[in-house]
Amino acid sequence: MVLQCSKCGQPAIYLRRYTSEALCAACLIRTTEQRVRRTINKRKMLRDDDRIAVAVSGGKDSAVLLDVMVRIERDFPKAELIPFTIDEGIIGYRDLALKAAHRLANSLDLDLHVWTFRDLFGFTLDSIVQGRGQNDIGACSYCGVLRRRAINDAARELDADVVVTGHNLDDEAQTILMNMMRGDARRIARTNRLRELAVEGFVPRAKPLMEVSERDIVAYAHFAGLPYHDMPCPYAAEAYRNDIRDFLNRMEHKRPGTLLALLHSAETVAGALHSSLKGIQHSVCVRCGAPTTGQVCKTCQLVERIANR
Protein backbone atom coordinates (compact mmCIF):
# COMPACT_ATOMS: atom_id res chain seq x y z
CA MET A 1 0.00 0.00 0.00
CA VAL A 2 1.36 3.41 -1.02
CA LEU A 3 1.49 5.95 1.79
CA GLN A 4 -0.55 9.04 0.92
CA CYS A 5 0.39 12.67 1.55
CA SER A 6 -1.36 14.00 4.66
CA LYS A 7 -2.02 17.30 2.86
CA CYS A 8 -3.08 16.48 -0.70
CA GLY A 9 -3.53 12.70 -0.97
CA GLN A 10 -0.77 12.20 -3.54
CA PRO A 11 1.86 9.47 -2.98
CA ALA A 12 4.07 10.48 -0.05
CA ILE A 13 7.85 10.41 -0.20
CA TYR A 14 8.74 11.78 3.24
CA LEU A 15 7.66 11.29 6.86
CA ARG A 16 8.01 14.31 9.15
CA ARG A 17 8.18 12.43 12.43
CA TYR A 18 7.77 15.31 14.88
CA THR A 19 4.43 16.32 13.29
CA SER A 20 3.42 12.77 12.20
CA GLU A 21 2.88 14.01 8.63
CA ALA A 22 3.47 11.98 5.46
CA LEU A 23 4.28 14.42 2.65
CA CYS A 24 4.77 14.50 -1.09
CA ALA A 25 7.66 16.59 -2.43
CA ALA A 26 5.48 19.61 -3.25
CA CYS A 27 3.83 19.65 0.18
CA LEU A 28 7.18 19.16 1.92
CA ILE A 29 8.49 22.31 0.25
CA ARG A 30 5.24 24.24 0.77
CA THR A 31 4.86 23.35 4.46
CA THR A 32 8.51 24.16 5.13
CA GLU A 33 8.00 27.60 3.61
CA GLN A 34 4.87 28.03 5.75
CA ARG A 35 6.80 27.04 8.88
CA VAL A 36 9.50 29.60 8.10
CA ARG A 37 6.87 32.30 7.50
CA ARG A 38 5.32 31.55 10.90
CA THR A 39 8.73 31.67 12.56
CA ILE A 40 9.50 35.07 11.02
CA ASN A 41 6.09 36.51 11.88
CA LYS A 42 5.85 35.10 15.41
CA ARG A 43 9.29 36.41 16.36
CA LYS A 44 9.04 39.65 14.34
CA MET A 45 12.35 38.89 12.64
CA LEU A 46 11.87 40.95 9.49
CA ARG A 47 10.13 44.10 8.27
CA ASP A 48 8.42 44.67 4.94
CA ASP A 49 11.14 46.97 3.59
CA ASP A 50 14.27 45.38 5.08
CA ARG A 51 17.54 45.18 3.21
CA ILE A 52 18.32 41.56 4.12
CA ALA A 53 21.85 40.17 4.00
CA VAL A 54 21.65 36.38 3.60
CA ALA A 55 24.68 34.47 4.89
CA VAL A 56 25.39 31.72 2.36
CA SER A 57 28.04 29.08 2.99
CA GLY A 58 27.44 26.73 0.07
CA GLY A 59 25.97 24.08 2.38
CA LYS A 60 22.45 22.68 2.50
CA ASP A 61 21.15 24.93 5.30
CA SER A 62 21.98 28.24 3.67
CA ALA A 63 20.87 26.88 0.27
CA VAL A 64 17.42 26.15 1.69
CA LEU A 65 17.45 29.49 3.55
CA LEU A 66 18.11 31.50 0.39
CA ASP A 67 15.57 29.52 -1.66
CA VAL A 68 12.84 29.94 0.99
CA MET A 69 13.65 33.64 1.46
CA VAL A 70 13.32 34.22 -2.29
CA ARG A 71 9.89 32.54 -2.21
CA ILE A 72 8.75 34.56 0.81
CA GLU A 73 10.10 37.92 -0.26
CA ARG A 74 8.17 37.78 -3.54
CA ASP A 75 5.28 39.03 -1.43
CA PHE A 76 7.35 41.97 -0.17
CA PRO A 77 8.59 43.97 -3.19
CA LYS A 78 10.11 46.69 -0.98
CA ALA A 79 12.46 44.19 0.66
CA GLU A 80 15.83 43.29 -0.86
CA LEU A 81 17.85 40.07 -0.56
CA ILE A 82 21.65 40.23 -0.75
CA PRO A 83 23.47 36.88 -0.47
CA PHE A 84 27.05 36.96 0.80
CA THR A 85 29.72 34.45 1.78
CA ILE A 86 32.66 34.46 4.17
CA ASP A 87 35.70 32.59 2.82
CA GLU A 88 37.76 31.45 5.82
CA GLY A 89 40.49 30.00 3.63
CA ILE A 90 40.12 26.22 4.05
CA ILE A 91 41.66 24.59 0.99
CA GLY A 92 39.71 21.62 -0.36
CA TYR A 93 36.58 22.68 1.52
CA ARG A 94 35.63 26.34 1.31
CA ASP A 95 36.74 26.68 -2.32
CA LEU A 96 34.35 23.87 -3.31
CA ALA A 97 31.55 25.30 -1.17
CA LEU A 98 32.03 28.69 -2.83
CA LYS A 99 31.41 27.15 -6.23
CA ALA A 100 28.13 25.70 -4.97
CA ALA A 101 27.16 29.05 -3.44
CA HIS A 102 27.79 30.82 -6.76
CA ARG A 103 25.70 28.22 -8.63
CA LEU A 104 22.86 28.68 -6.17
CA ALA A 105 22.91 32.47 -6.37
CA ASN A 106 23.07 32.38 -10.17
CA SER A 107 20.11 29.98 -10.33
CA LEU A 108 18.07 32.51 -8.33
CA ASP A 109 19.28 35.51 -10.39
CA LEU A 110 21.17 37.00 -7.44
CA ASP A 111 24.72 38.31 -7.13
CA LEU A 112 26.89 36.70 -4.45
CA HIS A 113 29.26 38.95 -2.49
CA VAL A 114 32.40 37.40 -0.96
CA TRP A 115 34.63 38.48 1.94
CA THR A 116 37.77 36.57 3.00
CA PHE A 117 39.58 36.09 6.29
CA ARG A 118 42.81 37.01 4.53
CA ASP A 119 41.47 40.39 3.40
CA LEU A 120 39.78 41.15 6.72
CA PHE A 121 42.37 39.83 9.18
CA GLY A 122 45.51 39.02 7.20
CA PHE A 123 45.26 35.26 7.88
CA THR A 124 43.47 32.22 6.50
CA LEU A 125 42.03 29.66 8.89
CA ASP A 126 44.42 27.07 7.44
CA SER A 127 47.42 29.24 8.34
CA ILE A 128 46.03 29.86 11.84
CA VAL A 129 45.61 26.12 12.46
CA GLN A 130 49.04 25.27 11.07
CA GLY A 131 50.66 27.78 13.43
CA ARG A 132 48.91 26.59 16.60
CA GLY A 133 50.86 25.43 19.61
CA GLN A 134 50.14 22.20 21.48
CA ASN A 135 48.04 23.90 24.16
CA ASP A 136 46.39 26.46 21.88
CA ILE A 137 42.62 26.82 21.52
CA GLY A 138 40.77 24.81 18.86
CA ALA A 139 40.18 25.80 15.26
CA CYS A 140 36.46 26.25 15.94
CA SER A 141 37.21 28.80 18.67
CA TYR A 142 39.28 30.91 16.28
CA CYS A 143 36.80 30.51 13.43
CA GLY A 144 33.73 31.29 15.54
CA VAL A 145 35.05 34.65 16.76
CA LEU A 146 36.53 35.74 13.43
CA ARG A 147 33.56 34.56 11.40
CA ARG A 148 31.10 36.47 13.59
CA ARG A 149 33.13 39.64 13.09
CA ALA A 150 33.42 39.00 9.36
CA ILE A 151 29.65 38.56 9.01
CA ASN A 152 29.00 41.79 10.88
CA ASP A 153 31.60 43.71 8.85
CA ALA A 154 30.13 42.36 5.60
CA ALA A 155 26.58 43.24 6.64
CA ARG A 156 27.63 46.78 7.53
CA GLU A 157 29.39 47.23 4.19
CA LEU A 158 26.23 45.99 2.47
CA ASP A 159 24.21 48.53 4.49
CA ALA A 160 21.94 45.70 5.63
CA ASP A 161 19.13 46.17 8.13
CA VAL A 162 19.35 42.55 9.25
CA VAL A 163 21.42 39.41 8.65
CA VAL A 164 19.67 36.05 8.26
CA THR A 165 21.62 32.84 8.83
CA GLY A 166 20.86 29.19 8.12
CA HIS A 167 20.91 27.90 11.69
CA ASN A 168 18.34 25.10 11.88
CA LEU A 169 16.43 23.50 14.75
CA ASP A 170 19.19 20.99 15.43
CA ASP A 171 21.80 23.78 15.60
CA GLU A 172 19.68 25.80 18.00
CA ALA A 173 18.95 22.85 20.30
CA GLN A 174 22.65 21.95 20.42
CA THR A 175 23.64 25.52 21.27
CA ILE A 176 20.99 25.76 23.98
CA LEU A 177 22.10 22.54 25.67
CA MET A 178 25.78 23.53 25.45
CA ASN A 179 25.02 26.88 27.09
CA MET A 180 23.01 25.19 29.82
CA MET A 181 25.79 22.72 30.57
CA ARG A 182 28.26 25.60 30.76
CA GLY A 183 25.94 27.63 32.97
CA ASP A 184 26.12 30.53 30.51
CA ALA A 185 23.01 32.54 31.41
CA ARG A 186 23.99 35.45 29.17
CA ARG A 187 24.07 33.27 26.07
CA ILE A 188 20.82 31.56 27.03
CA ALA A 189 19.26 35.03 27.26
CA ARG A 190 20.28 35.64 23.63
CA THR A 191 18.04 32.81 22.37
CA ASN A 192 15.78 34.51 19.82
CA ARG A 193 17.21 37.89 20.76
CA LEU A 194 14.79 40.67 19.86
CA ARG A 195 15.80 43.26 17.28
CA GLU A 196 15.17 46.07 19.73
CA LEU A 197 17.88 44.61 21.97
CA ALA A 198 20.51 44.87 19.23
CA VAL A 199 23.69 46.70 20.24
CA GLU A 200 24.74 49.74 18.22
CA GLY A 201 27.45 48.68 15.81
CA PHE A 202 26.09 45.14 15.48
CA VAL A 203 23.70 44.39 12.61
CA PRO A 204 20.69 42.47 14.05
CA ARG A 205 20.58 38.77 13.18
CA ALA A 206 17.68 36.41 12.60
CA LYS A 207 17.39 32.65 12.12
CA PRO A 208 14.33 31.91 9.97
CA LEU A 209 15.09 28.15 9.90
CA MET A 210 15.26 27.79 13.68
CA GLU A 211 12.12 25.60 13.77
CA VAL A 212 13.04 23.48 10.73
CA SER A 213 14.86 20.23 11.48
CA GLU A 214 18.08 19.27 9.73
CA ARG A 215 16.32 16.20 8.37
CA ASP A 216 13.63 18.41 6.79
CA ILE A 217 16.32 20.63 5.30
CA VAL A 218 18.14 17.71 3.67
CA ALA A 219 14.86 16.53 2.15
CA TYR A 220 13.91 20.04 0.97
CA ALA A 221 17.30 20.60 -0.68
CA HIS A 222 17.08 17.23 -2.43
CA PHE A 223 13.54 17.53 -3.76
CA ALA A 224 13.95 21.21 -4.71
CA GLY A 225 17.11 20.31 -6.64
CA LEU A 226 19.25 22.93 -4.91
CA PRO A 227 23.02 22.94 -5.54
CA TYR A 228 25.00 22.59 -2.33
CA HIS A 229 28.28 21.24 -0.99
CA ASP A 230 27.82 18.45 1.54
CA MET A 231 31.38 17.75 2.72
CA PRO A 232 31.84 18.47 6.46
CA CYS A 233 34.38 21.04 7.58
CA PRO A 234 37.73 19.26 8.16
CA TYR A 235 38.11 21.05 11.50
CA ALA A 236 34.64 20.25 12.84
CA ALA A 237 35.81 17.00 14.48
CA GLU A 238 37.41 19.11 17.20
CA ALA A 239 34.07 20.53 18.32
CA TYR A 240 32.46 19.68 21.68
CA ARG A 241 29.21 20.20 19.80
CA ASN A 242 29.55 16.78 18.15
CA ASP A 243 28.94 14.98 21.46
CA ILE A 244 25.89 17.16 22.13
CA ARG A 245 24.60 16.46 18.60
CA ASP A 246 24.87 12.70 19.07
CA PHE A 247 22.96 12.84 22.36
CA LEU A 248 20.15 15.01 20.97
CA ASN A 249 19.85 12.87 17.84
CA ARG A 250 19.26 9.83 20.02
CA MET A 251 16.65 11.70 22.07
CA GLU A 252 14.85 13.02 18.97
CA HIS A 253 14.76 9.53 17.44
CA LYS A 254 13.35 8.05 20.65
CA ARG A 255 11.01 10.96 21.40
CA PRO A 256 10.17 13.03 18.28
CA GLY A 257 9.62 16.66 19.22
CA THR A 258 12.45 16.81 21.76
CA LEU A 259 14.34 19.48 19.81
CA LEU A 260 11.31 21.76 19.46
CA ALA A 261 10.47 21.34 23.14
CA LEU A 262 14.03 22.31 24.09
CA LEU A 263 13.92 25.39 21.84
CA HIS A 264 10.58 26.59 23.20
CA SER A 265 11.71 26.03 26.80
CA ALA A 266 14.86 28.07 26.20
CA GLU A 267 12.82 30.87 24.62
CA THR A 268 10.62 30.99 27.71
CA VAL A 269 13.69 31.26 29.94
CA ALA A 270 15.28 33.82 27.61
CA GLY A 271 12.17 35.98 27.77
CA ALA A 272 12.57 36.23 31.53
CA LEU A 273 16.26 37.06 31.12
CA HIS A 274 15.94 39.70 28.36
CA SER A 275 15.80 42.48 30.93
CA SER A 276 19.25 41.46 32.12
CA LEU A 277 20.67 42.09 28.64
CA LYS A 278 19.51 45.71 28.80
CA GLY A 279 21.75 46.25 31.80
CA ILE A 280 24.94 45.15 30.01
CA GLN A 281 27.15 48.14 29.27
CA HIS A 282 28.92 48.15 25.90
CA SER A 283 31.82 50.39 25.03
CA VAL A 284 34.00 50.38 21.90
CA CYS A 285 37.21 48.45 21.39
CA VAL A 286 40.21 50.76 21.81
CA ARG A 287 41.87 49.12 18.79
CA CYS A 288 39.18 48.63 16.15
CA GLY A 289 36.18 50.60 17.42
CA ALA A 290 33.81 47.61 17.46
CA PRO A 291 31.30 47.22 20.31
CA THR A 292 32.67 45.25 23.26
CA THR A 293 32.08 44.76 26.97
CA GLY A 294 35.80 45.22 27.71
CA GLN A 295 38.59 47.48 26.52
CA VAL A 296 39.76 45.15 23.72
CA CYS A 297 37.31 43.02 21.74
CA LYS A 298 37.74 39.26 21.37
CA THR A 299 38.57 39.58 17.67
CA CYS A 300 41.50 41.93 18.32
CA GLN A 301 42.71 39.67 21.12
CA LEU A 302 42.80 36.68 18.78
CA VAL A 303 44.41 38.60 15.91
CA GLU A 304 47.14 39.78 18.29
CA ARG A 305 47.58 36.23 19.58
CA ILE A 306 48.08 34.94 16.04
CA ALA A 307 50.48 37.73 15.08
CA ASN A 308 52.66 37.20 18.17
CA ARG A 309 53.27 33.49 17.68
XYZ file of C-alpha atoms in Angstrom, residues 4-306:
303
model
C -0.548 9.039 0.919
C 0.394 12.665 1.553
C -1.362 14.001 4.657
C -2.019 17.296 2.856
C -3.079 16.477 -0.698
C -3.531 12.704 -0.971
C -0.771 12.200 -3.544
C 1.858 9.470 -2.979
C 4.068 10.475 -0.046
C 7.855 10.408 -0.197
C 8.744 11.777 3.239
C 7.658 11.292 6.855
C 8.012 14.307 9.146
C 8.184 12.427 12.427
C 7.766 15.311 14.877
C 4.431 16.321 13.293
C 3.422 12.773 12.198
C 2.883 14.005 8.625
C 3.469 11.980 5.464
C 4.281 14.418 2.652
C 4.771 14.500 -1.093
C 7.662 16.590 -2.433
C 5.484 19.606 -3.253
C 3.833 19.648 0.179
C 7.180 19.157 1.922
C 8.488 22.313 0.249
C 5.241 24.239 0.765
C 4.863 23.348 4.458
C 8.514 24.159 5.129
C 8.002 27.599 3.613
C 4.873 28.033 5.749
C 6.796 27.040 8.884
C 9.495 29.604 8.097
C 6.867 32.302 7.498
C 5.321 31.555 10.898
C 8.726 31.672 12.561
C 9.499 35.067 11.018
C 6.090 36.514 11.885
C 5.853 35.102 15.407
C 9.285 36.413 16.363
C 9.044 39.651 14.339
C 12.349 38.888 12.643
C 11.866 40.953 9.489
C 10.135 44.097 8.268
C 8.422 44.669 4.938
C 11.144 46.967 3.586
C 14.273 45.377 5.080
C 17.539 45.181 3.207
C 18.325 41.563 4.122
C 21.853 40.171 3.998
C 21.647 36.383 3.597
C 24.678 34.475 4.890
C 25.386 31.718 2.361
C 28.041 29.077 2.994
C 27.443 26.732 0.074
C 25.971 24.077 2.378
C 22.449 22.679 2.504
C 21.148 24.928 5.304
C 21.980 28.235 3.670
C 20.870 26.882 0.274
C 17.418 26.154 1.695
C 17.447 29.486 3.546
C 18.106 31.495 0.388
C 15.571 29.521 -1.659
C 12.843 29.943 0.988
C 13.655 33.635 1.458
C 13.318 34.222 -2.287
C 9.894 32.543 -2.214
C 8.749 34.556 0.813
C 10.101 37.922 -0.260
C 8.175 37.776 -3.542
C 5.280 39.029 -1.432
C 7.349 41.972 -0.168
C 8.586 43.972 -3.188
C 10.108 46.695 -0.981
C 12.460 44.188 0.659
C 15.830 43.288 -0.858
C 17.846 40.072 -0.561
C 21.649 40.232 -0.751
C 23.468 36.882 -0.472
C 27.051 36.959 0.796
C 29.723 34.453 1.777
C 32.663 34.463 4.174
C 35.695 32.585 2.819
C 37.758 31.447 5.817
C 40.488 29.996 3.631
C 40.117 26.221 4.054
C 41.659 24.586 0.986
C 39.706 21.625 -0.355
C 36.575 22.678 1.523
C 35.628 26.341 1.310
C 36.740 26.677 -2.323
C 34.352 23.874 -3.314
C 31.553 25.300 -1.167
C 32.027 28.691 -2.826
C 31.410 27.148 -6.234
C 28.126 25.696 -4.973
C 27.160 29.055 -3.441
C 27.786 30.824 -6.756
C 25.703 28.215 -8.630
C 22.855 28.676 -6.165
C 22.906 32.474 -6.374
C 23.070 32.385 -10.171
C 20.115 29.983 -10.327
C 18.070 32.507 -8.331
C 19.283 35.507 -10.389
C 21.171 37.003 -7.443
C 24.722 38.315 -7.128
C 26.891 36.696 -4.453
C 29.258 38.946 -2.488
C 32.398 37.397 -0.961
C 34.628 38.481 1.939
C 37.766 36.571 2.996
C 39.582 36.089 6.294
C 42.813 37.011 4.529
C 41.474 40.390 3.396
C 39.778 41.147 6.722
C 42.369 39.833 9.185
C 45.510 39.019 7.200
C 45.259 35.262 7.877
C 43.469 32.220 6.499
C 42.027 29.655 8.886
C 44.416 27.066 7.438
C 47.416 29.236 8.336
C 46.027 29.856 11.838
C 45.613 26.124 12.460
C 49.038 25.275 11.065
C 50.665 27.777 13.429
C 48.912 26.589 16.597
C 50.858 25.426 19.612
C 50.139 22.202 21.477
C 48.039 23.904 24.155
C 46.389 26.465 21.876
C 42.620 26.824 21.516
C 40.775 24.811 18.862
C 40.184 25.801 15.259
C 36.461 26.252 15.937
C 37.215 28.803 18.670
C 39.283 30.909 16.278
C 36.804 30.508 13.432
C 33.734 31.292 15.540
C 35.046 34.652 16.757
C 36.533 35.741 13.431
C 33.556 34.562 11.402
C 31.096 36.470 13.593
C 33.131 39.639 13.087
C 33.421 38.999 9.357
C 29.654 38.556 9.012
C 28.999 41.790 10.878
C 31.596 43.714 8.845
C 30.134 42.361 5.599
C 26.576 43.245 6.642
C 27.630 46.783 7.534
C 29.389 47.228 4.191
C 26.233 45.991 2.468
C 24.207 48.527 4.486
C 21.936 45.696 5.626
C 19.126 46.170 8.127
C 19.353 42.551 9.248
C 21.418 39.405 8.648
C 19.666 36.048 8.262
C 21.622 32.844 8.831
C 20.863 29.191 8.116
C 20.913 27.896 11.688
C 18.343 25.103 11.879
C 16.432 23.504 14.752
C 19.193 20.987 15.435
C 21.799 23.775 15.596
C 19.680 25.798 18.003
C 18.954 22.851 20.295
C 22.652 21.952 20.423
C 23.642 25.520 21.271
C 20.987 25.760 23.981
C 22.101 22.543 25.673
C 25.777 23.530 25.454
C 25.022 26.880 27.086
C 23.006 25.192 29.817
C 25.786 22.722 30.565
C 28.259 25.595 30.762
C 25.937 27.627 32.969
C 26.123 30.525 30.506
C 23.011 32.537 31.407
C 23.986 35.448 29.169
C 24.075 33.274 26.070
C 20.822 31.561 27.027
C 19.259 35.029 27.257
C 20.279 35.637 23.632
C 18.037 32.808 22.370
C 15.776 34.506 19.822
C 17.206 37.895 20.759
C 14.790 40.670 19.861
C 15.796 43.263 17.278
C 15.166 46.074 19.730
C 17.883 44.612 21.972
C 20.509 44.874 19.226
C 23.687 46.699 20.239
C 24.735 49.739 18.222
C 27.451 48.679 15.805
C 26.093 45.138 15.483
C 23.701 44.393 12.614
C 20.692 42.469 14.046
C 20.584 38.772 13.176
C 17.683 36.407 12.604
C 17.389 32.654 12.124
C 14.330 31.911 9.972
C 15.085 28.148 9.897
C 15.265 27.789 13.677
C 12.121 25.604 13.765
C 13.043 23.483 10.734
C 14.863 20.228 11.476
C 18.079 19.267 9.733
C 16.319 16.201 8.367
C 13.630 18.413 6.791
C 16.319 20.629 5.297
C 18.142 17.708 3.672
C 14.858 16.530 2.146
C 13.912 20.040 0.966
C 17.298 20.604 -0.682
C 17.081 17.233 -2.433
C 13.544 17.534 -3.764
C 13.950 21.211 -4.705
C 17.114 20.306 -6.638
C 19.252 22.931 -4.909
C 23.015 22.939 -5.540
C 24.999 22.587 -2.328
C 28.276 21.243 -0.994
C 27.823 18.449 1.544
C 31.378 17.747 2.717
C 31.842 18.474 6.459
C 34.378 21.043 7.582
C 37.733 19.260 8.164
C 38.110 21.054 11.504
C 34.638 20.246 12.836
C 35.811 17.004 14.483
C 37.410 19.113 17.202
C 34.069 20.529 18.323
C 32.461 19.677 21.679
C 29.205 20.204 19.796
C 29.548 16.776 18.155
C 28.943 14.980 21.459
C 25.887 17.155 22.130
C 24.601 16.463 18.605
C 24.868 12.698 19.071
C 22.958 12.842 22.359
C 20.150 15.012 20.966
C 19.848 12.872 17.837
C 19.257 9.826 20.020
C 16.652 11.698 22.068
C 14.850 13.016 18.966
C 14.763 9.531 17.439
C 13.350 8.049 20.646
C 11.009 10.963 21.404
C 10.171 13.032 18.281
C 9.619 16.663 19.222
C 12.453 16.807 21.760
C 14.340 19.483 19.814
C 11.311 21.757 19.459
C 10.472 21.339 23.141
C 14.026 22.313 24.093
C 13.920 25.385 21.837
C 10.582 26.588 23.203
C 11.705 26.027 26.801
C 14.856 28.067 26.198
C 12.819 30.872 24.621
C 10.622 30.991 27.711
C 13.689 31.259 29.939
C 15.283 33.824 27.611
C 12.166 35.983 27.772
C 12.572 36.226 31.527
C 16.258 37.064 31.116
C 15.939 39.701 28.360
C 15.797 42.484 30.930
C 19.254 41.456 32.122
C 20.674 42.095 28.636
C 19.512 45.710 28.796
C 21.755 46.255 31.799
C 24.938 45.150 30.012
C 27.151 48.136 29.271
C 28.922 48.150 25.896
C 31.824 50.389 25.027
C 33.996 50.383 21.903
C 37.210 48.448 21.389
C 40.209 50.756 21.809
C 41.870 49.119 18.792
C 39.180 48.633 16.152
C 36.180 50.602 17.425
C 33.808 47.614 17.461
C 31.297 47.223 20.307
C 32.668 45.247 23.259
C 32.085 44.765 26.972
C 35.799 45.224 27.714
C 38.591 47.479 26.518
C 39.762 45.153 23.724
C 37.311 43.019 21.743
C 37.742 39.264 21.367
C 38.573 39.583 17.674
C 41.497 41.926 18.316
C 42.714 39.675 21.124
C 42.805 36.680 18.780
C 44.414 38.596 15.907
C 47.145 39.776 18.287
C 47.578 36.230 19.584
C 48.075 34.937 16.043
